[in-house]
Structures are given as structure tokens and as C-alpha cells.
mmCIF file of C-alpha atoms in Angstrom:
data_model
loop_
_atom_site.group_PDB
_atom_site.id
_atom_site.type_symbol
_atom_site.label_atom_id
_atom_site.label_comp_id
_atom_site.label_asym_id
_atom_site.label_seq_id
_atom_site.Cartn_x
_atom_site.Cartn_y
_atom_site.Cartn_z
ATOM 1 C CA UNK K 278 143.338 -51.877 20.155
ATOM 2 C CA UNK K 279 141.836 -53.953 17.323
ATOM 3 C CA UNK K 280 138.354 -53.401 18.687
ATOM 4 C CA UNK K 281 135.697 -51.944 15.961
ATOM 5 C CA UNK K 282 134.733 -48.677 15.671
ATOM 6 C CA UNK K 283 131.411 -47.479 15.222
ATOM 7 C CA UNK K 284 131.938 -47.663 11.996
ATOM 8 C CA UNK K 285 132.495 -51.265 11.750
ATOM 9 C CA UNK K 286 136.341 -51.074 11.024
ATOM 10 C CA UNK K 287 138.769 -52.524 13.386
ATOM 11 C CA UNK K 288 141.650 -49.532 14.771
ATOM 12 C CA UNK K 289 145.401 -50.619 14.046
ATOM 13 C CA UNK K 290 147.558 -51.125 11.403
ATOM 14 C CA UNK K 291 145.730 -54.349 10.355
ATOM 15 C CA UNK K 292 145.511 -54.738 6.586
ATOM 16 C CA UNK K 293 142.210 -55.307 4.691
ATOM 17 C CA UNK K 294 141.163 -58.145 2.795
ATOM 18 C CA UNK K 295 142.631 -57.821 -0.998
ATOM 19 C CA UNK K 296 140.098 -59.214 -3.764
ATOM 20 C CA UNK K 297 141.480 -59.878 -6.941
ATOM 21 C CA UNK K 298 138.696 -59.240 -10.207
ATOM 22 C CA UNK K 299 139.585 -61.232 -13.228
ATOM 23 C CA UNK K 300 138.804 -60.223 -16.492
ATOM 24 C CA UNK K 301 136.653 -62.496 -18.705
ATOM 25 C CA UNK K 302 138.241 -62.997 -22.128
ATOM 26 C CA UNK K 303 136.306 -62.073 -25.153
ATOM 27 C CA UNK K 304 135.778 -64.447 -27.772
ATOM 28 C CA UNK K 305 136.131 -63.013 -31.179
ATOM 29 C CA UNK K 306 132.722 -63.099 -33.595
ATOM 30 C CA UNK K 307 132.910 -65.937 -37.068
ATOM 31 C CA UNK K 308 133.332 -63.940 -39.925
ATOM 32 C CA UNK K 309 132.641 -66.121 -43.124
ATOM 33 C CA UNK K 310 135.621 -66.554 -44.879
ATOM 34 C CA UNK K 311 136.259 -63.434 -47.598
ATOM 35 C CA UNK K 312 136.271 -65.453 -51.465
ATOM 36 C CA UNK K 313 137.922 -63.228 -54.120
ATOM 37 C CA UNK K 314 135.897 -61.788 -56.353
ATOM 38 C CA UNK K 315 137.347 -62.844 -59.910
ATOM 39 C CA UNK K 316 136.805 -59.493 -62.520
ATOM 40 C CA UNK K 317 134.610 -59.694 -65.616
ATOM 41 C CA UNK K 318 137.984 -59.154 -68.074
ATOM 42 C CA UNK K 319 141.348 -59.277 -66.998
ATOM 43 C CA UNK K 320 142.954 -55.785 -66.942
ATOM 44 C CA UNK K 321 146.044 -55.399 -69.003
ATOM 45 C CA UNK K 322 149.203 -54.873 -67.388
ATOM 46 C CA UNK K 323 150.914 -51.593 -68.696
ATOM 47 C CA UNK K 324 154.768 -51.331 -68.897
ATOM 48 C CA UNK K 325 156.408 -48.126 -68.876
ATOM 49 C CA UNK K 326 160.341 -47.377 -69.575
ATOM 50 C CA UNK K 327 161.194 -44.399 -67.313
ATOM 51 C CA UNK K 328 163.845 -41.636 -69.170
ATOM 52 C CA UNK K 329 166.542 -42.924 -66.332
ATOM 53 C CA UNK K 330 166.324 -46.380 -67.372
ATOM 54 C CA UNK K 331 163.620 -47.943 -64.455
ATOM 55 C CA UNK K 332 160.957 -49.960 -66.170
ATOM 56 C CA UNK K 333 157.674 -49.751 -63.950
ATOM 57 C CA UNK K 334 154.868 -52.474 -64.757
ATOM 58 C CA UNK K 335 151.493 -52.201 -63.499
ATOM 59 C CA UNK K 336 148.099 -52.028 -64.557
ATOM 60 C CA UNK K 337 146.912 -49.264 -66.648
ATOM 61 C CA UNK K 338 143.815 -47.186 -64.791
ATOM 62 C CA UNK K 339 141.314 -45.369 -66.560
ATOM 63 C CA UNK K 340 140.597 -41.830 -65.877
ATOM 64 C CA UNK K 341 137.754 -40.928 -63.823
ATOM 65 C CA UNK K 342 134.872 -40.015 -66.085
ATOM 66 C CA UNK K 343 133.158 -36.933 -64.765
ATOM 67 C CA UNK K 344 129.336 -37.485 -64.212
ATOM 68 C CA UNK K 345 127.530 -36.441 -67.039
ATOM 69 C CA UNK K 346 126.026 -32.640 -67.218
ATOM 70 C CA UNK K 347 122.500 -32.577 -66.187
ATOM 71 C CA UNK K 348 120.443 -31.618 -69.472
ATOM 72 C CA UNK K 349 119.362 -28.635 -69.455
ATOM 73 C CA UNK K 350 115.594 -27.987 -69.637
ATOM 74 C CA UNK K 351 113.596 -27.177 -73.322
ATOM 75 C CA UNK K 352 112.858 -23.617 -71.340
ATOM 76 C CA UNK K 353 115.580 -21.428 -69.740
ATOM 77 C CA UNK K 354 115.063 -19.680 -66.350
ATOM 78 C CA UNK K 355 114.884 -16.847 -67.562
ATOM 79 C CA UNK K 356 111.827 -17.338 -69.825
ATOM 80 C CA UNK K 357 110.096 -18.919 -67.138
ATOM 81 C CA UNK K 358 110.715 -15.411 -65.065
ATOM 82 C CA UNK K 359 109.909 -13.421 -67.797
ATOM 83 C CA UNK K 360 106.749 -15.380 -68.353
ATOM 84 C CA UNK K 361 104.980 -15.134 -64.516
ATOM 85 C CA UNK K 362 106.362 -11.791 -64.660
ATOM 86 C CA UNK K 363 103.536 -11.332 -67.547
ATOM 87 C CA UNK K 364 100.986 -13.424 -65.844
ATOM 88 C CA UNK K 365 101.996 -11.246 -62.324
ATOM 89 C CA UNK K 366 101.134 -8.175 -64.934
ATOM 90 C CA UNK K 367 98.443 -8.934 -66.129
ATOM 91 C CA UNK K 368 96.847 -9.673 -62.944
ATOM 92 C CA UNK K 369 97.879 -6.332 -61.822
ATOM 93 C CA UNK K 370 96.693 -4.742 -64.785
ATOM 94 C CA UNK K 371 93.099 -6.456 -63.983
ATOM 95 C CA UNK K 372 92.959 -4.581 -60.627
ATOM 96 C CA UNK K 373 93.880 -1.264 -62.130
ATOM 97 C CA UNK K 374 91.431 -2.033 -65.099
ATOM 98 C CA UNK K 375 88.923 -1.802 -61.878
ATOM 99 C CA UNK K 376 90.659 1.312 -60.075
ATOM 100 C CA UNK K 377 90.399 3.018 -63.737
ATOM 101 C CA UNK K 378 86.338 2.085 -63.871
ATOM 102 C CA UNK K 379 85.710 3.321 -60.419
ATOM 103 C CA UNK K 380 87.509 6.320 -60.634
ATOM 104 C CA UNK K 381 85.892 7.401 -63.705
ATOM 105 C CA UNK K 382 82.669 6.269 -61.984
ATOM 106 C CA UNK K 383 83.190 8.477 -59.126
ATOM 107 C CA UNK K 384 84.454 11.605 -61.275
ATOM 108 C CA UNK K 385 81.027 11.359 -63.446
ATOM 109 C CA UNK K 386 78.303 11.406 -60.018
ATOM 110 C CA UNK K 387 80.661 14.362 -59.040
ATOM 111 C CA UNK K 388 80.160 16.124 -61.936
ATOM 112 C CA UNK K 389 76.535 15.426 -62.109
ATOM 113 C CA UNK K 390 75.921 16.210 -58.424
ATOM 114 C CA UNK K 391 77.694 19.700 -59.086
ATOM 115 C CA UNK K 392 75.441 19.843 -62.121
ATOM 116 C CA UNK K 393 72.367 19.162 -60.015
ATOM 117 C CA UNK K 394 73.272 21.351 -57.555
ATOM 118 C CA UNK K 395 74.087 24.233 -59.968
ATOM 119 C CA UNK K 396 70.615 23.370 -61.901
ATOM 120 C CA UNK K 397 68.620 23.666 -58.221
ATOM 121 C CA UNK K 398 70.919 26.875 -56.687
ATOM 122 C CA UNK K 399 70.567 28.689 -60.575
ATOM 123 C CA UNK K 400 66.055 27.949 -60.284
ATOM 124 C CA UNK K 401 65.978 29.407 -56.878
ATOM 125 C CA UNK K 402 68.042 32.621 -57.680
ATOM 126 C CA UNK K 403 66.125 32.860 -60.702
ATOM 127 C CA UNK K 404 62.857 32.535 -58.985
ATOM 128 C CA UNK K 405 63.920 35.716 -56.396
ATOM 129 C CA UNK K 406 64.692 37.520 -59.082
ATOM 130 C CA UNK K 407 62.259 37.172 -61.463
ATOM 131 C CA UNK K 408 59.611 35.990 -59.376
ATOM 132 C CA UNK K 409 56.378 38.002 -58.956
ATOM 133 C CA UNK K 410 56.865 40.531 -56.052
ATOM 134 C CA UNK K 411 53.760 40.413 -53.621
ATOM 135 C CA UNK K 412 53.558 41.947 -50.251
ATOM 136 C CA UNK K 413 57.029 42.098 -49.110
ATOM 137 C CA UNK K 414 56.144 43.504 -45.797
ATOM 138 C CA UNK K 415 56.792 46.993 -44.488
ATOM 139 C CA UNK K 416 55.349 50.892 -44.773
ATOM 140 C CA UNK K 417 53.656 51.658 -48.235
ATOM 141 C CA UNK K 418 52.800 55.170 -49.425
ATOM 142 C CA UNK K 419 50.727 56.165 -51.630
ATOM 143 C CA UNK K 420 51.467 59.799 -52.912
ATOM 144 C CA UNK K 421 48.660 61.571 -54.504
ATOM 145 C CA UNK K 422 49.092 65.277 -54.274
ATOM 146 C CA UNK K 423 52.081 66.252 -52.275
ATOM 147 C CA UNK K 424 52.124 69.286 -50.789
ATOM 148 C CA UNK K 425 55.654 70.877 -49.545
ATOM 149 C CA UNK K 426 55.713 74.006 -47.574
ATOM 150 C CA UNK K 427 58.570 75.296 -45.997
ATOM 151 C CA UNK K 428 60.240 71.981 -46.281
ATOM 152 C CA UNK K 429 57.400 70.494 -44.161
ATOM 153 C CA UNK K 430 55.208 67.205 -46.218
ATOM 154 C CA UNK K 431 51.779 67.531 -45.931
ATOM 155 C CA UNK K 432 50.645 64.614 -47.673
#
């Protein structure tokens, strides 16, 4: 009945082996030993009679001082703003300056090619008109006596 298993453990109501862990103390660290720190003046010590008769002594505390304001700058926001605002402008204004010239650029060889154009299509209609007629092609006739009979041309 107490013969292993094939797991190694003996069958029955044996109990195991108990092993006991003990904890190893720790030792505290050496702190140097604190020295009071003596103040550069002695406060005074403040007594104060209460309106119910208690007298309370202790030592009179100074208000917190807030921190001082930061100063403010020899130029407000708002004149910086207003200032690269202008310098934003007048960068602007530098590229319009240049859309202005170009545009008026443009307008002016539009006006002269229409010009041109008018100058060139105005010469050639003058030039059928006014021009000297030669041969244009077709029948010519030349009527020297013209005899009509009974509505008949003999020519």
C-alpha cells in the first residue's frame, strides 16, 4: 500500500515532509543624525487675548507674498499683430502690384493685336474695292450697233 506510484509519490495516508522557511530580518539603513537648524533672527512670539477671555501665544506668520507680476513688455500684443499684419500687407500688395502690371500688359497686346488686325482686314477690303479691275473672268460683249427685230438681237 505505501508503494510509489509512477509518479514518485507513495499511496496512503502518509504525511509529507513539512519545511519550515524563515524570514531573514532586515537591518535598518544609518541615517546621520538630523542637527537643528538654528534661524537667522528669532521670530517674535505674538500674544493674542481672545473676546471670551483665552489668551493664545504663538508666533506671528507673515502673509504669503504673491509672486511678483511679470512686467509687461515695452510693446503690447496687439501692436505686434497690427504690425506683421502691415508687413503681411504689404507683401500682398507687392504681388498684386505684379497682377496689376501684367494685366495691363496683357489688355495693351490685345488692343494692339485687334488694331493690327483691323489695320490688315480694313487694306484688303480696301484693295477689292478700290483696286484696279482687270480680267475678272467670264462672257464680254461688245455692242456696236444693235439691231432688234421682232424682239429677236441681231448683234
Amino acid at each position: 500500500m505505501n508503494e510509489p506510484t509512477a509518479y514518485g509519490r507513495p499511496t496512503g495516508h502518509e504525511t509529507a515532509a513539512v519545511e519550515v522557511h524563515t524570514p531573514t530580518p532586515i537591518v535598518p539603513a544609518r541615517t546621520a543624525p538630523l542637527m537643528p537648524v538654528q534661524p537667522d533672527t528669532v521670530p517674535t512670539v505674538a500674544t493674542i487675548v481672545l473676546p471670551d477671555g483665552r489668551v493664545v501665544t504663538g508666533y506671528a506668520i507673515e502673509p504669503a507674498q504673491p509672486e511678483p507680476l511679470a512686467a509687461k513688455p515695452a510693446v503690447s500684443r496687439a501692436v505686434v499683430n497690427i504690425a506683421l499684419g502691415g508687413v503681411g500687407f504689404l507683401a500682398v500688395c507687392g504681388g498684386l502690384l505684379m497682377l496689376t502690371a501684367f494685366i495691363t500688359a496683357l489688355t495693351a497686346l490685345i488692343t494692339q493685336l485687334v488694331i493690327l488686325a483691323a489695320v490688315i482686314f480694313g487694306g484688303w477690303i480696301a484693295v477689292q474695292v478700290f483696286g484696279v479691275r482687270g480680267h475678272c473672268g467670264g462672257t464680254t460683249v461688245n455692242i456696236r450697233k444693235a439691231v432688234i427685230k421682232r424682239n429677236k438681237f441681231y448683234g
